[in-house]
Amino acid sequence: MSAMNLKSAVLALLLGGTATAHAVEPMVPYDNFNPTESNPPRATKVRGIDPARWASQESGSRQQALRELAFTRLRLMSRSNTGAGRYGLRFTQPSAVTAIEAKVRVNNARSTGCSVSRLGVAHGTAELSGHFFNASSPGRGSARDDITAAIRIVSRSTDPVGSQELRVEAAIERCRDASCTERSSLFTADLGLIHQGEQVRLRVQWDAVNDRFVFQRDTQPEVHGAYTVADTQAPGVSNKELVVTHALPTCASGSPSPLGYVNAYFHDVLVNEAAAPAL
């Protein structure tokens, strides 16, 4: 196993499993969220979010939420003061999706933790993510031991006060329970800072033939997370998604509530060729 560092971002994951290996495929358009000039084209015009391509994704609780088309963008907004949750859209044929690329802009994000910092860090994200395979013996409908990969824009309560900068990260995680609320971090790569309101192109791709995940920000060099054993078990939960998320600590009684707020826009979504939508 090669040594790992954040420059090369090469990770060896010791995983077991038994599904078909996927070769890296060219990327093709999936949805540009433009109802008048759809790319790829549709046989019939669809107003709003296309139910043939997308299904709602929602977990946890929140005080406010929006999931809507805003001109030629998908807008996802979530504000919560408790627990952990995910809010957005998932692909309707997730097992075919081995790569996701999209342009993402986080217009506003704020994460506030507890007044006693040792109680935990609050964070919110806008991300492209998925469950790609299982590291053990998957249970139907259970995410336990699913391996997830994500590329995301992150806000944390530990960010400097008043800062308008967020961080782009690549991550591989292992679900520790059936709902994947609890996760173990297997790999994280820092892809640099980004200003709120700045657009970035993100890609996450499973390269199973070469036993690795591939992450990319804009035209920066690819970041690879490699593993050394079979990845052939299908995930227990086969989600692939565009989401905004929050994960908040539990503060002491009488303390101000934490906050996880993300307002993000997604467009020009691409996928691997085998996952191209029907026209």
Coordinates of C-alpha atoms in Angstrom, one line a residue:
M1 CA 0.0 0.0 0.0
S2 CA 1.5 3.4 -0.9
A3 CA 1.9 6.2 1.6
M4 CA -1.0 8.7 1.8
N5 CA -0.7 12.4 1.9
L6 CA -3.0 15.3 1.0
K7 CA -1.0 16.3 -2.1
S8 CA -1.4 13.0 -3.8
A9 CA -4.5 12.1 -1.8
V10 CA -4.0 8.4 -2.4
L11 CA -5.8 6.2 0.0
A12 CA -5.7 2.4 0.6
L13 CA -9.0 1.2 1.8
L14 CA -9.2 -2.3 3.2
L15 CA -12.6 -3.4 2.1
G16 CA -14.3 -6.7 1.4
G17 CA -17.3 -7.3 -0.8
T18 CA -18.8 -9.2 -3.9
A19 CA -21.1 -6.5 -7.9
T20 CA -19.7 -5.9 -11.3
A21 CA -16.7 -3.7 -11.7
H22 CA -17.3 -0.4 -13.6
A23 CA -14.8 1.0 -16.1
V24 CA -14.4 4.8 -16.2
E25 CA -16.7 6.1 -18.9
P26 CA -16.9 9.5 -20.7
M27 CA -19.2 12.0 -19.0
V28 CA -22.5 13.0 -20.8
P29 CA -25.2 15.6 -20.0
Y30 CA -27.9 14.5 -17.5
D31 CA -29.8 17.7 -16.7
N32 CA -29.1 21.4 -17.1
F33 CA -32.3 22.4 -15.3
N34 CA -33.3 24.6 -18.3
P35 CA -36.9 23.8 -19.2
T36 CA -36.8 25.7 -22.6
E37 CA -33.4 24.5 -23.8
S38 CA -32.9 21.1 -22.2
N39 CA -29.5 19.4 -22.4
P40 CA -29.9 16.5 -23.1
P41 CA -33.1 17.2 -25.0
R42 CA -36.4 15.8 -23.9
A43 CA -39.2 14.4 -26.1
T44 CA -41.7 16.6 -24.3
K45 CA -41.2 19.8 -22.3
V46 CA -41.2 19.4 -18.5
R47 CA -42.0 22.3 -16.2
G48 CA -40.2 22.1 -12.9
I49 CA -38.0 19.3 -11.7
D50 CA -38.2 16.2 -14.0
P51 CA -39.7 13.3 -12.1
A52 CA -38.2 10.9 -14.7
R53 CA -34.7 11.9 -13.7
W54 CA -35.0 13.0 -10.1
A55 CA -36.7 12.0 -6.9
S56 CA -36.8 13.9 -3.6
Q57 CA -34.2 13.2 -1.0
E58 CA -34.9 14.2 2.6
S59 CA -33.8 13.1 6.0
G60 CA -33.6 14.8 9.4
S61 CA -35.6 17.9 10.4
R62 CA -35.3 21.6 9.4
Q63 CA -37.0 24.9 10.1
Q64 CA -36.9 26.0 6.5
A65 CA -36.3 24.3 3.2
L66 CA -36.6 25.1 -0.6
R67 CA -36.2 22.8 -3.5
E68 CA -37.0 24.6 -6.7
L69 CA -35.9 25.6 -10.2
A70 CA -34.5 29.1 -10.3
F71 CA -34.3 30.1 -13.9
T72 CA -31.8 27.5 -15.2
R73 CA -30.5 26.4 -11.8
L74 CA -31.6 24.0 -9.1
R75 CA -31.9 25.8 -5.8
L76 CA -31.5 23.9 -2.6
M77 CA -31.8 25.7 0.7
S78 CA -32.0 24.2 4.2
R79 CA -32.0 25.8 7.7
S80 CA -31.9 23.7 10.8
N81 CA -31.1 24.0 14.5
T82 CA -31.1 20.3 15.4
G83 CA -29.5 16.9 14.5
A84 CA -28.3 15.9 11.1
G85 CA -30.1 15.8 7.8
R86 CA -29.8 15.8 4.0
Y87 CA -32.1 17.6 1.6
G88 CA -32.1 17.7 -2.2
L89 CA -32.6 15.3 -5.2
R90 CA -31.5 11.8 -5.9
F91 CA -31.0 10.1 -9.3
T92 CA -33.9 7.8 -10.2
Q93 CA -31.6 5.1 -11.6
P94 CA -28.8 5.3 -9.0
S95 CA -27.2 1.9 -9.7
A96 CA -26.2 3.1 -13.2
V97 CA -24.5 6.2 -11.9
T98 CA -20.8 5.8 -11.2
A99 CA -19.8 9.5 -11.8
I100 CA -21.4 12.8 -11.0
E101 CA -20.3 16.2 -12.2
A102 CA -22.0 19.6 -11.7
K103 CA -21.4 23.3 -11.4
V104 CA -22.2 24.4 -7.8
R105 CA -22.5 27.8 -6.2
V106 CA -23.1 28.3 -2.5
N107 CA -24.5 31.8 -2.2
N108 CA -24.8 31.7 1.6
A109 CA -23.8 29.3 4.3
R110 CA -23.5 29.6 8.1
S111 CA -22.7 27.1 10.7
T112 CA -22.9 27.9 14.5
G113 CA -22.0 25.4 17.2
C114 CA -22.5 25.4 20.9
S115 CA -21.2 28.1 23.2
V116 CA -19.1 25.4 24.8
S117 CA -16.9 24.3 21.8
R118 CA -16.0 20.9 23.3
L119 CA -19.6 19.8 22.7
G120 CA -18.9 19.5 19.0
V121 CA -18.5 21.3 15.6
A122 CA -21.5 22.2 13.5
H123 CA -21.2 21.9 9.7
G124 CA -23.2 22.3 6.6
T125 CA -22.4 21.2 3.0
A126 CA -23.5 21.4 -0.6
E127 CA -22.4 18.2 -2.2
L128 CA -22.4 15.6 -5.0
S129 CA -22.4 12.2 -3.3
G130 CA -23.4 8.6 -3.4
H131 CA -23.3 5.1 -1.9
F132 CA -21.1 3.1 -4.2
F133 CA -20.5 -0.3 -2.6
N134 CA -20.7 -2.2 0.6
A135 CA -17.7 -3.3 2.7
S136 CA -19.4 -6.2 4.4
S137 CA -22.6 -8.1 3.8
P138 CA -25.3 -5.6 2.8
G139 CA -28.7 -5.8 4.3
R140 CA -31.6 -4.8 2.1
G141 CA -32.5 -1.1 2.8
S142 CA -29.7 -0.8 5.4
A143 CA -26.7 1.5 4.7
R144 CA -24.5 -0.1 7.4
D145 CA -21.0 -0.6 5.9
D146 CA -21.9 1.2 2.7
I147 CA -18.9 3.1 1.4
T148 CA -19.8 6.7 0.3
A149 CA -17.8 9.2 -1.7
A150 CA -18.6 12.9 -1.9
I151 CA -17.1 16.1 -3.2
R152 CA -18.5 19.1 -1.3
I153 CA -18.4 22.7 -0.3
V154 CA -18.2 22.9 3.5
S155 CA -19.1 25.5 6.2
R156 CA -18.0 24.8 9.8
S157 CA -18.6 26.6 13.1
T158 CA -14.8 26.7 13.5
D159 CA -14.4 29.0 10.5
P160 CA -13.2 32.5 11.3
V161 CA -16.0 34.8 12.5
G162 CA -17.3 36.9 9.6
S163 CA -15.4 34.9 7.0
Q164 CA -17.0 34.6 3.5
E165 CA -14.7 31.7 2.6
L166 CA -15.8 28.0 2.5
R167 CA -13.7 24.9 1.9
V168 CA -13.9 22.4 -1.0
E169 CA -13.3 18.8 0.2
A170 CA -13.3 15.3 -1.1
A171 CA -14.3 12.6 1.3
I172 CA -14.8 8.8 1.6
E173 CA -16.8 7.5 4.5
R174 CA -18.1 4.3 5.9
C175 CA -21.7 4.2 7.2
R176 CA -21.8 2.9 10.8
D177 CA -25.6 2.4 11.1
A178 CA -28.6 1.6 8.9
S179 CA -29.5 5.2 8.2
C180 CA -25.8 6.3 7.7
T181 CA -26.3 9.0 10.3
E182 CA -23.1 7.9 12.0
R183 CA -20.1 7.7 9.7
S184 CA -16.4 6.9 10.0
S185 CA -14.1 9.0 8.0
L186 CA -11.8 6.9 5.8
F187 CA -10.3 9.8 3.7
T188 CA -10.5 13.5 3.4
A189 CA -8.7 15.7 0.9
D190 CA -8.6 19.5 1.1
L191 CA -9.2 21.0 -2.4
G192 CA -8.9 24.7 -1.3
L193 CA -10.9 27.7 -0.3
I194 CA -13.8 29.2 -2.2
H195 CA -15.8 32.4 -1.6
Q196 CA -19.5 32.4 -1.0
G197 CA -21.1 33.2 -4.3
E198 CA -18.3 31.8 -6.4
Q199 CA -19.1 29.0 -8.8
V200 CA -17.0 25.8 -9.0
R201 CA -17.2 22.7 -11.2
L202 CA -17.0 19.5 -9.1
R203 CA -16.7 15.8 -10.1
V204 CA -16.7 12.5 -8.1
Q205 CA -16.2 9.3 -10.0
W206 CA -15.8 5.6 -9.0
D207 CA -13.0 4.0 -11.0
A208 CA -13.6 0.4 -9.8
V209 CA -11.3 -1.2 -12.5
N210 CA -8.3 0.7 -10.9
D211 CA -9.6 0.4 -7.3
R212 CA -10.0 4.1 -6.6
F213 CA -12.3 7.1 -6.4
V214 CA -11.5 10.1 -8.5
F215 CA -12.3 13.7 -7.4
Q216 CA -11.7 16.9 -9.3
R217 CA -12.3 20.6 -8.7
D218 CA -12.5 22.7 -11.9
T219 CA -9.3 22.0 -13.9
Q220 CA -7.1 21.2 -10.9
P221 CA -5.3 17.9 -11.0
E222 CA -7.4 14.9 -10.1
V223 CA -7.3 13.6 -6.6
H224 CA -7.3 9.8 -6.2
G225 CA -8.5 7.7 -3.3
A226 CA -7.2 4.1 -4.0
Y227 CA -8.1 0.8 -2.3
T228 CA -6.5 -2.6 -2.6
V229 CA -9.2 -5.3 -2.3
A230 CA -12.4 -6.3 -4.0
D231 CA -15.3 -3.8 -4.1
T232 CA -17.9 -6.1 -5.5
Q233 CA -20.8 -5.9 -3.0
A234 CA -23.6 -3.5 -4.1
P235 CA -24.5 -0.9 -1.5
G236 CA -27.4 -1.6 0.8
V237 CA -28.8 1.9 -0.1
S238 CA -28.1 2.8 -3.7
N239 CA -28.5 6.6 -3.4
K240 CA -26.6 9.1 -5.7
E241 CA -27.6 12.7 -5.0
L242 CA -27.3 16.4 -5.1
V243 CA -27.9 17.7 -1.6
V244 CA -27.4 20.3 1.1
T245 CA -26.7 18.8 4.5
H246 CA -26.3 19.8 8.2
A247 CA -24.8 18.0 11.2
L248 CA -25.2 19.9 14.5
P249 CA -24.1 19.1 18.0
T250 CA -26.4 18.8 21.0
C251 CA -25.9 21.9 23.2
A252 CA -26.5 22.2 26.9
S253 CA -30.0 23.1 28.1
G254 CA -30.5 26.8 28.1
S255 CA -27.8 27.5 25.6
P256 CA -28.4 29.1 22.2
S257 CA -29.4 26.6 19.6
P258 CA -26.8 25.6 16.9
L259 CA -27.4 26.5 13.3
G260 CA -26.8 24.8 10.0
Y261 CA -27.8 27.0 7.0
V262 CA -26.9 26.4 3.3
N263 CA -28.3 28.1 0.2
A264 CA -26.8 26.6 -2.9
Y265 CA -27.4 26.4 -6.7
F266 CA -26.6 23.4 -9.0
H267 CA -26.6 23.2 -12.8
D268 CA -25.1 21.5 -15.8
V269 CA -25.2 18.0 -14.3
L270 CA -23.2 15.3 -16.1
V271 CA -23.0 11.6 -15.4
N272 CA -21.1 8.6 -16.8
E273 CA -22.3 7.5 -20.3
A274 CA -24.2 4.4 -19.1
A275 CA -26.4 6.6 -16.8
A276 CA -27.6 9.0 -19.6
P277 CA -31.3 9.6 -19.3
A278 CA -33.8 8.4 -21.8
L279 CA -34.8 11.2 -24.2

